[in-house]
Short mmCIF file of C-alpha atoms in Angstrom, two decimals:
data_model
loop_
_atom_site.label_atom_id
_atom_site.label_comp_id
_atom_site.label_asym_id
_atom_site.label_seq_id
_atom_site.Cartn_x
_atom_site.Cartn_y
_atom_site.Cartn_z
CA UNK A 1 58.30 67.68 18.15
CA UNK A 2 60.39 66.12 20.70
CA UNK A 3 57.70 64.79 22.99
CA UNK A 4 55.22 61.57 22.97
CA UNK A 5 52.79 62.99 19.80
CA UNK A 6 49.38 60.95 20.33
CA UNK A 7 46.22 62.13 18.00
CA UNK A 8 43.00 62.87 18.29
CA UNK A 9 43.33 64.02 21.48
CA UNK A 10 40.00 64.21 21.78
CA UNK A 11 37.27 61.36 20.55
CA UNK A 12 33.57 61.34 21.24
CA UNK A 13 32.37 57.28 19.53
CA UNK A 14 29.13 56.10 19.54
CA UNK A 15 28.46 52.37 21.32
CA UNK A 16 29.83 50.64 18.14
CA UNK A 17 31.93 52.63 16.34
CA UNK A 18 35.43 51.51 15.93
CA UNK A 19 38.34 54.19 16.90
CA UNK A 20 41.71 54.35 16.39
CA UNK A 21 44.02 56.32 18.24
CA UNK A 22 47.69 57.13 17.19
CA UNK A 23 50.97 57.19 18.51
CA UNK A 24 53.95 59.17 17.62
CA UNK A 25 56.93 58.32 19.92
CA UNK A 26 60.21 59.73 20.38
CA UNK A 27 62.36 59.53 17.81
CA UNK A 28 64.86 56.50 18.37
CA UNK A 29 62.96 54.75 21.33
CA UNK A 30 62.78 51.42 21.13
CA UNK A 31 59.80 50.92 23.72
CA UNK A 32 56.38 51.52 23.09
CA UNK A 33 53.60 51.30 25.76
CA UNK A 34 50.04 51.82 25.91
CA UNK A 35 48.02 52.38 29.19
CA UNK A 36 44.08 52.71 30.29
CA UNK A 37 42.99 55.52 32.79
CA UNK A 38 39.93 55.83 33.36
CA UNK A 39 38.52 58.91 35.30
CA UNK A 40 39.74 59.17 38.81
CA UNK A 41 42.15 56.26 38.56
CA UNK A 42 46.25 55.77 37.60
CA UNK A 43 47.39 54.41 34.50
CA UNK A 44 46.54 50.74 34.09
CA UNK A 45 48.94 48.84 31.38
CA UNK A 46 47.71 47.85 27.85
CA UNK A 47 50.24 46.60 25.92
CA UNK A 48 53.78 46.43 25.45
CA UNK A 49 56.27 47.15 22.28
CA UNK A 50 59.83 46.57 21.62
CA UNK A 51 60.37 47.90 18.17
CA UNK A 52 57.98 46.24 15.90
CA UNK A 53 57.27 43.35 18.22
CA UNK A 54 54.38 43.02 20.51
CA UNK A 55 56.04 41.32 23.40
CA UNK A 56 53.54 41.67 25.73
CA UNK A 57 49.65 42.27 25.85
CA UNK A 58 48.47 40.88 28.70
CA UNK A 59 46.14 44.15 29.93
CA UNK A 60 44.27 44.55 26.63
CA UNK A 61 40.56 44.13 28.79
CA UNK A 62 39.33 42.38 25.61
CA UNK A 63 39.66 40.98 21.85
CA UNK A 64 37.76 44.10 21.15
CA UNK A 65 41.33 46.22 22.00
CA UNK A 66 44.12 45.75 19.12
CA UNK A 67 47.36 47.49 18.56
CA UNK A 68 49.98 47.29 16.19
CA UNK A 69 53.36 49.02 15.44
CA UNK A 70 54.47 47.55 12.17
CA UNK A 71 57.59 49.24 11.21
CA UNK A 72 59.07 49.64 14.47
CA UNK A 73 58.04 53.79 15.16
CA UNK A 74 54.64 54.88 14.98
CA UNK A 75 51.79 52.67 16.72
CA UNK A 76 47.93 52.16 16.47
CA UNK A 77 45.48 51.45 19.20
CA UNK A 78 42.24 50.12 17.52
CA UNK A 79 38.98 49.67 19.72
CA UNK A 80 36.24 48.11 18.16
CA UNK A 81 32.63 48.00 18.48
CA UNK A 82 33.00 50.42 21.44
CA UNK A 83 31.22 50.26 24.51
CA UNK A 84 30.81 52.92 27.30
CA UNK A 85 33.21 51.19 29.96
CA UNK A 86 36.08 52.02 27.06
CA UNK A 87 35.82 55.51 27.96
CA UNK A 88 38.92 56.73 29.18
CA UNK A 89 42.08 58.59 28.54
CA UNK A 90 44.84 56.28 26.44
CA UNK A 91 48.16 57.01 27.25
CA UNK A 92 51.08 56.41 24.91
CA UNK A 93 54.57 56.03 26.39
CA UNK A 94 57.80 55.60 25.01
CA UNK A 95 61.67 55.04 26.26
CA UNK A 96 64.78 54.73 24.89
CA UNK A 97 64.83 50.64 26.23
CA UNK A 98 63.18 48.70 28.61
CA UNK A 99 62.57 49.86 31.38
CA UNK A 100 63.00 47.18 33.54
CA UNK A 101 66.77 46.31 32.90
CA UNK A 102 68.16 49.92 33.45
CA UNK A 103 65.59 51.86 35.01
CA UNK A 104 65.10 53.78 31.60
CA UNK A 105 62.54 56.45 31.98
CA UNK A 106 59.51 56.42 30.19
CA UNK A 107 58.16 59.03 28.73
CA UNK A 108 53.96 59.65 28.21
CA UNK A 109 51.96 61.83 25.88
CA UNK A 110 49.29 64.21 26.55
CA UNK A 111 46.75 61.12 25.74
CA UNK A 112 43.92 60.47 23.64
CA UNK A 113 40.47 61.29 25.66
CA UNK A 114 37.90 58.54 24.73
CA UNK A 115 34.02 59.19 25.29
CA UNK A 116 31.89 56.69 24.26
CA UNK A 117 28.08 57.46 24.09
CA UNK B 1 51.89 40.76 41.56
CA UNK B 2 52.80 43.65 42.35
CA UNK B 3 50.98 46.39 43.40
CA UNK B 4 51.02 50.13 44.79
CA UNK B 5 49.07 51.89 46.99
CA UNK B 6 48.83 55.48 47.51
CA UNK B 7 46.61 55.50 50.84
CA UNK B 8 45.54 59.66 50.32
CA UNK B 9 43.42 60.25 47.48
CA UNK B 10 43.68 64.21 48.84
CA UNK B 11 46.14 66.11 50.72
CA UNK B 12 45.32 69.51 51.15
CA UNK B 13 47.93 72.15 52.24
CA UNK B 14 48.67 76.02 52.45
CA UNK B 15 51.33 77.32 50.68
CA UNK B 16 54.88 77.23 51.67
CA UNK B 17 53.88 74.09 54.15
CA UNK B 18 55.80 71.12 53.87
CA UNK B 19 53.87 68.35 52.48
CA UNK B 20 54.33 64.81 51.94
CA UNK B 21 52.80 62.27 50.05
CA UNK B 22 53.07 58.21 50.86
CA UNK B 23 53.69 55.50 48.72
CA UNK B 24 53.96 51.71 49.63
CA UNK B 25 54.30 48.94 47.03
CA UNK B 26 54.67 45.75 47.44
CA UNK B 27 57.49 43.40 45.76
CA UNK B 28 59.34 40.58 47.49
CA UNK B 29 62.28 41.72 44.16
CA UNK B 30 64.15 43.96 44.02
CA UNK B 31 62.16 47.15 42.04
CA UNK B 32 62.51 50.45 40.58
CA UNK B 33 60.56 53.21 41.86
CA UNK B 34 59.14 56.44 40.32
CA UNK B 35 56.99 59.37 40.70
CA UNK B 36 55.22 61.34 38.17
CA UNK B 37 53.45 64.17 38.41
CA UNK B 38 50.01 65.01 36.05
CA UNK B 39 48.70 68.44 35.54
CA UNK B 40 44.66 69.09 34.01
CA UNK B 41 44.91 67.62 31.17
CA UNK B 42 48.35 66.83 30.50
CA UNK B 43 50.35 63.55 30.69
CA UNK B 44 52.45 62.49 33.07
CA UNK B 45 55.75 64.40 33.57
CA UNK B 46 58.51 62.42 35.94
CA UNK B 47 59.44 63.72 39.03
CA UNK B 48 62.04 61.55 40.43
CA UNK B 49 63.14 57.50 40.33
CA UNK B 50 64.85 55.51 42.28
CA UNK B 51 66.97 53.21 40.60
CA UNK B 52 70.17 52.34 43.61
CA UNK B 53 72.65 53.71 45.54
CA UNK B 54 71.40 56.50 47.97
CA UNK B 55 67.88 55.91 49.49
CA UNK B 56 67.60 59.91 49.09
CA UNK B 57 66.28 60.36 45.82
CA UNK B 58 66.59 64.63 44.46
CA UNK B 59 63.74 64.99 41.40
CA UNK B 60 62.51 68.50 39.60
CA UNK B 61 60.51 71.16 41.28
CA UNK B 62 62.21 70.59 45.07
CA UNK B 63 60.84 67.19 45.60
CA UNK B 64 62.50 64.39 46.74
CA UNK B 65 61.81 61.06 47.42
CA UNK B 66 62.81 58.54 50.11
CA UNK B 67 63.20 54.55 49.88
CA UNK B 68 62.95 52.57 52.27
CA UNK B 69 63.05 48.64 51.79
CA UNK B 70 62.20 47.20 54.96
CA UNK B 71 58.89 49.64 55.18
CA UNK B 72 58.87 49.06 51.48
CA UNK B 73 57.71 52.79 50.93
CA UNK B 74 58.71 55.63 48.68
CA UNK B 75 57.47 58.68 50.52
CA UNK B 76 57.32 62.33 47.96
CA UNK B 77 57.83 65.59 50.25
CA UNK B 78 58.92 68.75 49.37
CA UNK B 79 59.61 71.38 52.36
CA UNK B 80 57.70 74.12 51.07
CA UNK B 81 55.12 73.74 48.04
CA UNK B 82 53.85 76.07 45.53
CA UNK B 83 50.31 76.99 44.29
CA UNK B 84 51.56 76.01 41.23
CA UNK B 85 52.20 72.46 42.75
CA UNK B 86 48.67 71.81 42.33
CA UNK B 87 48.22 68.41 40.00
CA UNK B 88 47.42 64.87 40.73
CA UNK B 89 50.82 62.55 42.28
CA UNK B 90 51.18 58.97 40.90
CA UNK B 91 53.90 57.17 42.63
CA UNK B 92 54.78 53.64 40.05
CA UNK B 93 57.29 50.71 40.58
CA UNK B 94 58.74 47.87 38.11
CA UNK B 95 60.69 45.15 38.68
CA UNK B 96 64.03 44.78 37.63
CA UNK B 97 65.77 42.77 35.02
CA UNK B 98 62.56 42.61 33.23
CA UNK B 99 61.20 44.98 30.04
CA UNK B 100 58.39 46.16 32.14
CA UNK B 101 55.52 47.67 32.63
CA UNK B 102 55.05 50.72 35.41
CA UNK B 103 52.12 49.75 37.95
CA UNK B 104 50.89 52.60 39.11
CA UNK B 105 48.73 53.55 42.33
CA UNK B 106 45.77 55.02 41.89
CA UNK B 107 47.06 59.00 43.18
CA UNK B 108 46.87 61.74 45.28
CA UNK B 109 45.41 65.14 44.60
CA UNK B 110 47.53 67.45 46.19
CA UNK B 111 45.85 70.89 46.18
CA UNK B 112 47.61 73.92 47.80
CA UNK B 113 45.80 76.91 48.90
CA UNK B 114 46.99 80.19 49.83
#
């Protein structure tokens, strides 16, 4: 499709379990984000891609959070041993560059509901 | 850091009313501004940014946005909404000249009744 693809979109974990959630962004885009929002809240920043390069995680809450984007396209949230507070929506994003330098518009996915019992 | 808030977590308002929702963020650098616009359970669609040149920013739907530095606010209105305007607001700045993250506020429900 031409959109953000992000599966599942919806994950119930036990306290524990290790997800993963995936990220398909649009074709081309250089940029890769991942943001946090929990129930009644806005998006809070995760992590940051450009291409294959991490080049900034400084919201990942914990070590618990990983995410990786190894050949420059698709990325991979990984949460491990899960606890309640992860429960949340996780919101992939993508844009053509940063955004920062040109104002390019970023571009979010439907998300990936996380319940964690 | 920088930081947005939206001060109305609710606005509600009959349709065809004008409505407006506030934004103020605060930056001491220069910053881009956006507004996106989230549906039940959908992502977050952009409405309108602000980027320079005229304060007046036009978006989708018959919003528009304006900026004003020395308030250092982003105000969404639109003269007459819809039912189907119905969603949850998030208004989001970044700095400039940097790769950047949005920061978002934390939104506004905007429900319209008829």
């Amino acid at each position: 499709g031409a959109g953000v693809s992000q599966s599942p979109r919806y994950k119930v974990a036990k306290r524990g379990q290790d997800v993963a959630l995936r990220c398909d962004p649009i074709s081309g885009h250089v940029s890769l984000f991942w943001y946090q929002q929990a129930l009644g809240q806005g998006p809070e920043f995760l992590t940051y891609f450009q291409n294959e390069a991490q080049l900034d995680k400084s919201g990942l809450p914990s070590d618990r959070f990983f995410a990786e984007r190894p050949e420059g396209s698709v990325s991979t949230l990984k949460i491990q041993r899960t606890q309640q507070e992860d429960s949340a929506v996780y919101l992939c994003a993508s844009s053509s560059g940063p955004t920062g330098s040109s104002g390019n518009t970023i571009y979010f996915g439907e998300g990936s509901w996380l319940t964690v019992v | 850091a920088q930081s947005v808030t939206q001060l109305d977590s609710q606005v509600p308002v009959f349709e065809e009313a004008p409505v407006e929702l506030r934004c103020n963020y605060s930056s001491s650098v220069s910053v881009y501004l956006f507004w996106y616009v989230q549906y039940p359970n959908q992502g977050l669609q952009l409405l309108l940014k602000y980027l320079s040149g005229s304060t007046l920013v036009k978006g989708i739907n018959g919003f528009e946005a304006e900026f004003n530095k020395s308030q250092t606010s982003f105000h969404l209105r639109k003269p007459s909404v819809h039912i189907s305007d119905t969603a949850e607001y998030f208004c989001a700045v970044t700095y400039t000249g940097t790769a950047s993250k949005l920061t978002f506020g934390t939104g506004t429900r905007l429900q319209v009744t008829l």
